[in-house]
Short mmCIF file of C-alpha atoms in Angstrom, two decimals:
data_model
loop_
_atom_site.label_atom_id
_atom_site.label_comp_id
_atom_site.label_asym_id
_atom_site.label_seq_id
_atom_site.Cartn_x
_atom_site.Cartn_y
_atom_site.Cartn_z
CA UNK A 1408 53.41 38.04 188.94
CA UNK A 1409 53.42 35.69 185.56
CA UNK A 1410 52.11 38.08 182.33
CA UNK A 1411 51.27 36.91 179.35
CA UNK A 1412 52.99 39.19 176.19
CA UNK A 1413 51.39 38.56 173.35
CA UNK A 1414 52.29 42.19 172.10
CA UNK A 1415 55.50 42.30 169.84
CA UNK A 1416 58.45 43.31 172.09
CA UNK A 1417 61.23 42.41 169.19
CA UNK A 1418 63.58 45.42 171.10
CA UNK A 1419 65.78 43.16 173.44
CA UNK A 1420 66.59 45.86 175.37
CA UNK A 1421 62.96 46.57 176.36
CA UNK A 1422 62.00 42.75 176.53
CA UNK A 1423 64.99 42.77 179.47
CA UNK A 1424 63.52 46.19 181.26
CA UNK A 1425 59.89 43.98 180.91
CA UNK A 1426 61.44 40.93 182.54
CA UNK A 1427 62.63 42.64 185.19
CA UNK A 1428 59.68 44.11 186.63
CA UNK A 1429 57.51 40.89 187.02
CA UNK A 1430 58.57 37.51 188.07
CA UNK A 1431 57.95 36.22 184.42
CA UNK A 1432 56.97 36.88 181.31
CA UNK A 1433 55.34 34.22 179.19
CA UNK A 1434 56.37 35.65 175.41
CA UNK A 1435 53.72 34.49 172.80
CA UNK A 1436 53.14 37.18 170.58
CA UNK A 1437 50.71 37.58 167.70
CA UNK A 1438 52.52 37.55 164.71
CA UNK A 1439 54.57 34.10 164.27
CA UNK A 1440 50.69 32.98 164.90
CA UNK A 1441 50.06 35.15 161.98
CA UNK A 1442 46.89 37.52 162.97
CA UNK A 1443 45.44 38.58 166.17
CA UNK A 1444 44.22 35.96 168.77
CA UNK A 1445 40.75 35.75 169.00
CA UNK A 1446 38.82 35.74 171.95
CA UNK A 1447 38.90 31.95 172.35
CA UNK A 1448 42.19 31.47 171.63
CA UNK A 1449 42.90 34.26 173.84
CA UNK A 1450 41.48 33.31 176.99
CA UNK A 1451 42.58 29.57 175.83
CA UNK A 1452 46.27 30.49 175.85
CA UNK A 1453 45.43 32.85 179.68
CA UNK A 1454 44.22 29.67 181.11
CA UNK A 1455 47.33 27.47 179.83
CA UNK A 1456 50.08 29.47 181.35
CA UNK A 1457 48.56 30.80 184.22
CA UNK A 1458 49.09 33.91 183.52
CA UNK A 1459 47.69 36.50 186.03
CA UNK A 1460 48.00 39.88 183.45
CA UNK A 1461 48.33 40.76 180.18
CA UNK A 1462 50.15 43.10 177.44
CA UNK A 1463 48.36 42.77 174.01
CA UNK A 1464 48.43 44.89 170.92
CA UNK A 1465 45.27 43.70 168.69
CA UNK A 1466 44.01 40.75 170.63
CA UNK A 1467 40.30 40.88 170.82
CA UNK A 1468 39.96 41.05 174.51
CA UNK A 1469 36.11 41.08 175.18
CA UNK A 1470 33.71 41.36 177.94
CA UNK A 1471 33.78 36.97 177.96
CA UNK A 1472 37.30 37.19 177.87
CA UNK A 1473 37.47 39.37 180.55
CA UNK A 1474 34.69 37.99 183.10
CA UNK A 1475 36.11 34.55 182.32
CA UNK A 1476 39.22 36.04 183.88
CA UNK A 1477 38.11 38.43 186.68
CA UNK A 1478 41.53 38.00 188.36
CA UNK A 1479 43.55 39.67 185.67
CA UNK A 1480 45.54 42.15 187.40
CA UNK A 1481 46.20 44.42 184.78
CA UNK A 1482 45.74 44.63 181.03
CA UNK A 1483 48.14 46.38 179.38
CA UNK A 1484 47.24 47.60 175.02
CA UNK A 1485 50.18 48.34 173.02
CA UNK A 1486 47.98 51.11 170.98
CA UNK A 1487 47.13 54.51 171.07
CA UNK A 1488 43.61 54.22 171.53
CA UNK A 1489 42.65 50.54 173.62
CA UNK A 1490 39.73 50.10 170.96
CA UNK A 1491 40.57 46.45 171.39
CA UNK A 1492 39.23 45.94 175.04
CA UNK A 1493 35.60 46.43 176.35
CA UNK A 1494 36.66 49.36 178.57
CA UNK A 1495 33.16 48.85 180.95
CA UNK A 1496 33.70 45.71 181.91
CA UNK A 1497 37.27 45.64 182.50
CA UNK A 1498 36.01 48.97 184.89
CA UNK A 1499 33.50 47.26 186.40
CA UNK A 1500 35.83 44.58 187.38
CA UNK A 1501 38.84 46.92 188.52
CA UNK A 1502 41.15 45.55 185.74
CA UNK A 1503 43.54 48.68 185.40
CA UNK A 1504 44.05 49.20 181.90
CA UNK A 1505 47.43 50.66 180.59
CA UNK A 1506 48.00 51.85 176.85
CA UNK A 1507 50.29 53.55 175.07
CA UNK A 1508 49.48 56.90 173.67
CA UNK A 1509 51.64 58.51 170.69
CA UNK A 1510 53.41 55.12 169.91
CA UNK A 1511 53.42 55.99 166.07
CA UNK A 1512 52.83 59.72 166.22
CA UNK A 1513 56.22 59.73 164.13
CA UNK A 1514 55.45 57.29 161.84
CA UNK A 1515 51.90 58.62 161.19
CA UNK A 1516 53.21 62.33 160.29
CA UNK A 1517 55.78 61.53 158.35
CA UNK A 1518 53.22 59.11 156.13
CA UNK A 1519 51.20 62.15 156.25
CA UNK A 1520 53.17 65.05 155.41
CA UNK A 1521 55.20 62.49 152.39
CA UNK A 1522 51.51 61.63 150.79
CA UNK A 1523 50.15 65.32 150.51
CA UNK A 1524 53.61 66.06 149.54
CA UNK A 1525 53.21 63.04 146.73
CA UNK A 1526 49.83 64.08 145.86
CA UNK A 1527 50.61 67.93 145.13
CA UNK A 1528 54.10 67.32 143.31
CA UNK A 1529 51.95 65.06 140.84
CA UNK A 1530 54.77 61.83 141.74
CA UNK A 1531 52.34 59.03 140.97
CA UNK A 1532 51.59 59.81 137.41
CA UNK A 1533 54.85 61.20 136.66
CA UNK A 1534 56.43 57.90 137.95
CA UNK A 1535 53.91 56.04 135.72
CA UNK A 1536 55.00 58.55 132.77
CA UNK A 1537 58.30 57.51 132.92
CA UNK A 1538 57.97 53.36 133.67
CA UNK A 1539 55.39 53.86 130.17
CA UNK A 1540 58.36 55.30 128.49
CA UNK A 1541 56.83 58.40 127.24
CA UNK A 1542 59.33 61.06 127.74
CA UNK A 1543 60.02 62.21 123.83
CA UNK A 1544 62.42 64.38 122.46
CA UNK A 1545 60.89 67.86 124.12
CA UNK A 1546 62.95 67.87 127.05
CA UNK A 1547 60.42 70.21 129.04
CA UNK A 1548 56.99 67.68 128.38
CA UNK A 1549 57.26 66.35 131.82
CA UNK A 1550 58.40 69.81 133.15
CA UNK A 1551 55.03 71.32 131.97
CA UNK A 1552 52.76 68.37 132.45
CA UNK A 1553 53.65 67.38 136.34
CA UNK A 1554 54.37 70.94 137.47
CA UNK A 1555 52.82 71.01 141.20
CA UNK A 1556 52.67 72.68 144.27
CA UNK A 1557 54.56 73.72 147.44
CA UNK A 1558 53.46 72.15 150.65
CA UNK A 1559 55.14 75.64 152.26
CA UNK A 1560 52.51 78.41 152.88
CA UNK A 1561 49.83 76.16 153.17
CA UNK A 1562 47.16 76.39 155.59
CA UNK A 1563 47.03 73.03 157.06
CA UNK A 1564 43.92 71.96 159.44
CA UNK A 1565 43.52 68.87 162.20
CA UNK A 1566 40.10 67.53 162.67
CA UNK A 1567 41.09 65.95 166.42
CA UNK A 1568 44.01 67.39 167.79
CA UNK A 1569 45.53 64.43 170.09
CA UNK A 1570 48.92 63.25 169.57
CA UNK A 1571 49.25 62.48 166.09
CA UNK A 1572 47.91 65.86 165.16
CA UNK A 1573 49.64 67.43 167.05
CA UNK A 1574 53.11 66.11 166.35
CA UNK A 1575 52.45 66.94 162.33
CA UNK A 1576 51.41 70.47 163.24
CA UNK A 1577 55.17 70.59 165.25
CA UNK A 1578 56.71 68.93 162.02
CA UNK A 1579 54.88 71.56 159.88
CA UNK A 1580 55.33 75.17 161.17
CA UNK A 1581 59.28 74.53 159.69
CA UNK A 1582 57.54 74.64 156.21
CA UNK A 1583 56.46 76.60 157.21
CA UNK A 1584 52.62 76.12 157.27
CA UNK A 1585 49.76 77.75 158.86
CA UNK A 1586 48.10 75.14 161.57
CA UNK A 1587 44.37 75.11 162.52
CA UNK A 1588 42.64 72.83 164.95
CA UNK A 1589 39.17 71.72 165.99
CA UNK A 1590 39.25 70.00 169.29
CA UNK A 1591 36.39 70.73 171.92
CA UNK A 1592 38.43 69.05 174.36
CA UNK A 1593 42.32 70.86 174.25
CA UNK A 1594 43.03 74.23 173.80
CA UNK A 1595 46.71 75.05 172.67
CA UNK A 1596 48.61 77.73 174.28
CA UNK A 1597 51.09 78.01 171.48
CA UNK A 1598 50.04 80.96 169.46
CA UNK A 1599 51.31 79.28 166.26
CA UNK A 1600 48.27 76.99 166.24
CA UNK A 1601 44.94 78.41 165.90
CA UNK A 1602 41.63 76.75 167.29
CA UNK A 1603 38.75 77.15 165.14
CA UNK A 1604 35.07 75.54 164.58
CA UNK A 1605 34.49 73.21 161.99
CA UNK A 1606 33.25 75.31 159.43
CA UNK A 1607 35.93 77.70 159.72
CA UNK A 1608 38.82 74.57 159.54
CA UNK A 1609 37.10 73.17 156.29
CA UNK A 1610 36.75 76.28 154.59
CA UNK A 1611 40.21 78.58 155.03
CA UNK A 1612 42.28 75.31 154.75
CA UNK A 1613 44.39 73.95 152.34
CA UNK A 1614 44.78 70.34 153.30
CA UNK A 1615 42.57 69.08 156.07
CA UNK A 1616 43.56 66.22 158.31
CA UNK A 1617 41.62 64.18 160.01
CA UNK A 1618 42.75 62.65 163.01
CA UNK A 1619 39.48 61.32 164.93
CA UNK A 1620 38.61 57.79 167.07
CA UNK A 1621 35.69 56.07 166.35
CA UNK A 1622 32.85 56.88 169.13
CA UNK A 1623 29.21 57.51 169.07
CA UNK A 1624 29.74 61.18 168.95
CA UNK A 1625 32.56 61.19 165.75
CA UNK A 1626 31.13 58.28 164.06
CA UNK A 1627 30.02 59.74 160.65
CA UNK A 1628 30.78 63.32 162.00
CA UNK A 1629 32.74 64.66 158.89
CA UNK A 1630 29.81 64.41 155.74
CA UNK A 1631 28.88 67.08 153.24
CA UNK A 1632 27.79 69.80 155.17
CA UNK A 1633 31.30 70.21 155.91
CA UNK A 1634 32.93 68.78 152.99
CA UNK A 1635 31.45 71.43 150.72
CA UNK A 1636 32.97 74.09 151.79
CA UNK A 1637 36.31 72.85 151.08
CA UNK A 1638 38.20 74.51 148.45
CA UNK A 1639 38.32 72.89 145.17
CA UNK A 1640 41.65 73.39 145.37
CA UNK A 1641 42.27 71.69 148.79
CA UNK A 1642 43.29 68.38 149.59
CA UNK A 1643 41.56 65.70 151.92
CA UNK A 1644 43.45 63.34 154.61
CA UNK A 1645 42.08 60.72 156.80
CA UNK A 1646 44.85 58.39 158.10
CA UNK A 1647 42.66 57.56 161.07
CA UNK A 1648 39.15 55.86 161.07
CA UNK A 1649 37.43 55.76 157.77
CA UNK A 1650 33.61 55.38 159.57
CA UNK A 1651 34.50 58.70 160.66
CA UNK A 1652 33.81 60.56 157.43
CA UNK A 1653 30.53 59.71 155.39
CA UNK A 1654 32.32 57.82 152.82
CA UNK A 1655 29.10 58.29 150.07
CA UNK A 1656 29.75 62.29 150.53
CA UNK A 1657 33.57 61.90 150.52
CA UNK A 1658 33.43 59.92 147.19
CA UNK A 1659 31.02 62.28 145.75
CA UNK A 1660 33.35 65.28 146.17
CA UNK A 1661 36.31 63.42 144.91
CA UNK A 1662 34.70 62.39 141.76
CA UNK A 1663 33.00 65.47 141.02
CA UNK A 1664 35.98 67.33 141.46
CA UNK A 1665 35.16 69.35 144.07
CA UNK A 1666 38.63 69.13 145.98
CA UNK A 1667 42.22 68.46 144.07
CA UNK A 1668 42.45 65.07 146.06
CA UNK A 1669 42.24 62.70 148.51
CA UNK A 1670 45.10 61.03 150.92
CA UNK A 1671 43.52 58.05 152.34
CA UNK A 1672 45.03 55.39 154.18
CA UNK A 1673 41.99 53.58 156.29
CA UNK A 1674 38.55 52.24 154.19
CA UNK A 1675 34.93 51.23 155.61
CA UNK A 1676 36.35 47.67 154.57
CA UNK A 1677 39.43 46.18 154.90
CA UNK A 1678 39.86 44.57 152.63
CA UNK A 1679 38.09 47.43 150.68
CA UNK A 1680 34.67 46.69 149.47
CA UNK A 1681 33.60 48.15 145.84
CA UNK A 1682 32.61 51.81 146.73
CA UNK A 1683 35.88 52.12 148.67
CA UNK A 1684 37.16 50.61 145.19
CA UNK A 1685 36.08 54.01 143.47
CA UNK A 1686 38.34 55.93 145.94
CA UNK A 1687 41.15 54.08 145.64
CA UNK A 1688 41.26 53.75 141.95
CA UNK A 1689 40.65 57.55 141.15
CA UNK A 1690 43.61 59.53 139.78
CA UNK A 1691 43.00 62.19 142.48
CA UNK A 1692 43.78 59.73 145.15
CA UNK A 1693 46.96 58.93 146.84
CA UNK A 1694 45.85 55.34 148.89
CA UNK A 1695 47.72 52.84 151.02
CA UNK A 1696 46.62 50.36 152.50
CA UNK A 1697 46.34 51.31 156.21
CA UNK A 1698 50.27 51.42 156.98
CA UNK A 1699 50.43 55.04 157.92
CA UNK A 1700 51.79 53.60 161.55
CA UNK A 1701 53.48 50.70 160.14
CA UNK A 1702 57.22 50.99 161.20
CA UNK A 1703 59.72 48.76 163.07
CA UNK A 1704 60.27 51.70 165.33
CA UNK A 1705 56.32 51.85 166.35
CA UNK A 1706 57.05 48.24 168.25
CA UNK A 1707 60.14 49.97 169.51
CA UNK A 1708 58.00 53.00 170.75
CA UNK A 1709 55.45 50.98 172.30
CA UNK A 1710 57.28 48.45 174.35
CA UNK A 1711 59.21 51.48 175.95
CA UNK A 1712 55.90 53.50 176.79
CA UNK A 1713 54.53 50.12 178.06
CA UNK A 1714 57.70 49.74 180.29
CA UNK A 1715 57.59 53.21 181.19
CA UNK A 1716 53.81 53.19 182.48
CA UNK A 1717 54.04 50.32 184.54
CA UNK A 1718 57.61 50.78 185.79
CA UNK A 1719 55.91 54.79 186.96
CA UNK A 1720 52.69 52.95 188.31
CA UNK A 1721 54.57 50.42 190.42
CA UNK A 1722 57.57 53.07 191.69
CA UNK A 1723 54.68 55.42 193.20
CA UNK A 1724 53.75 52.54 195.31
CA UNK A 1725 50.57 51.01 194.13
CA UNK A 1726 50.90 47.88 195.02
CA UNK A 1727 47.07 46.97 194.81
CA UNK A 1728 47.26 47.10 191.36
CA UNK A 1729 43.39 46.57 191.30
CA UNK A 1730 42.49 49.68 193.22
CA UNK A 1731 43.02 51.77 189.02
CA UNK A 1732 40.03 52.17 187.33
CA UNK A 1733 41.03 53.09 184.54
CA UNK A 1734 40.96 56.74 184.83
CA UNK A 1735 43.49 57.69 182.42
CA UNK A 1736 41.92 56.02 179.28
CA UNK A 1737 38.15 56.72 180.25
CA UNK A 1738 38.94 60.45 180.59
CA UNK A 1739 38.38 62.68 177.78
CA UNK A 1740 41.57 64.75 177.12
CA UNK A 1741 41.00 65.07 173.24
CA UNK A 1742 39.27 63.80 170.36
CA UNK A 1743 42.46 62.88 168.45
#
């Protein structure tokens, strides 16, 4: 079988462990060509080597791609979520479709955990303190004036509890914190976390975390009838999907001073539009510019869980690779 890679696989070791499952592998990935293939180029560049499958990362891979294609026999999405592919049509035509869950859980929580962190230890003005070359003679003036907070003892909550929650909530009870979760669709048996509703999560917590894909029923979920009962003291994270979170509501609260802050690292529009502009530029906001699971490792991670689920798929002997149906993405396991 010939596959086309257009995913980065920059780890030679899992290139090698790639190239020897198929009979070739036609490397071309996205970023020497400097953004995402669209879906022209895409099913341009299927047609001129032949290829009979694919690995992508961000390629838009859409219905026409697809059905201009029907012989693809597998699609493989170097993500967590394959948001990237329609999911129906590849069904309907019994393309499997593989993806990689967790790739940059690590990255993710560490972004996470170092942002609240930099938000409630006051490091962004105190930095610009120092570059403005204020410190005086009183030796305690920056002492007193950036004096924060402990991220230990907190009560920490996860709007979504998938992998990337999850894995922060592990990284957390060492804090140690106290973890809360909303999930309808996973249930914990670990004692240390604690499953709540909604209402409960937004209003006991002191940094909430949301951790949500974007689907009819989460799309605008989080607005202000559960954003006021925050805390004023508490701290707001989305490092997932902005459209998630009624941005109007989220803005109000943050400029109104109804929460200590905001750690956001995903906007309505990217690049950010002029509301998403008031966010960004408020003192009470830590923002980045959607890197949260931007690491050299996350390739690493995701050419290995790649290898791993088609190397699995192939060893227990289905050799009609058409026969999936892409079960394992289509189910509902969690939110997160």
């Amino acid at each position: 079988m010939k596959v086309l890679l257009t995913a980065p696989y920059e780890n030679d070791k899992a290139l090698k462990e790639l190239e020897g499952l198929f009979d070739e592998i036609v490397y071309r990935s996205w970023k020497p060509h400097g953004r995402a293939y669209n879906p022209s180029e895409l099913d341009a560049l299927i047609k001129e080597t032949g290829a009979e499958a694919l690995i992508s990362e961000h390629d838009e891979i859409t219905g026409e791609v697809l059905r201009a294609n029907p012989d693809l026999q597998f699609v493989g999405i170097c993500r967590g979520t394959p948001s990237n592919i329609d999911l129906a049509v590849a069904t309907e035509l019994g393309i499997p479709v593989f993806n990689t869950p967790a790739r940059n859980a690590q990255a993710v929580a560490e972004m996470f955990i170092a942002n609240v962190i930099t938000l409630m230890r006051n490091t962004v003005p105190a930095i610009n303190w120092l570059e403005g070359k204020n410190w005086g003679e009183g030796a305690h003036t920056s002492y007193l004036e950036f004096k924060g907070n402990e991220l230990a003892g907190k009560k920490v909550g996860m709007v979504g509890f998938g992998a990337v929650g999850q894995h922060i909530a592990r990284m957390l009870v060492n804090f140690p914190c106290e973890i809360y979760y909303f999930d309808p669709y996973y249930t914990d048996e670990n004692s240390d976390f604690k499953k709540v509703e909604l209402d409960e999560l937004f209003s006991v917590c002191d940094v909430v975390g949301i951790h949500l894909p974007v689907t009819n029923e989460t799309k605008g979920m989080i607005d202000m009838r559960y954003l006021s009962l925050m805390k004023q003291d508490a701290i707001f994270v989305n490092t997932a999907r902005a459209t998630v979170v009624n941005r109007e509501d989220l803005l109000d609260i943050i400029e109104n001073g109804k929460i200590r802050g905001a750690v956001l690292d995903v906007f309505y529009n990217e690049p950010p539009d002029e509301i998403d502009y008031k966010m960004i530029l408020n003192k009470n906001v830590v923002a980045t510019p959607h890197i949260a699971g931007a690491t050299h490792e996350v390739e690493d991670h995701h050419a290995f869980i790649m290898n791993n689920n088609l190397r699995e798929f192939f060893h227990n002997g289905n050799k009609s690779i058409k026969q999936l149906v892409n079960k394992a993405v289509l189910d509902k396991t969690t939110i997160g």
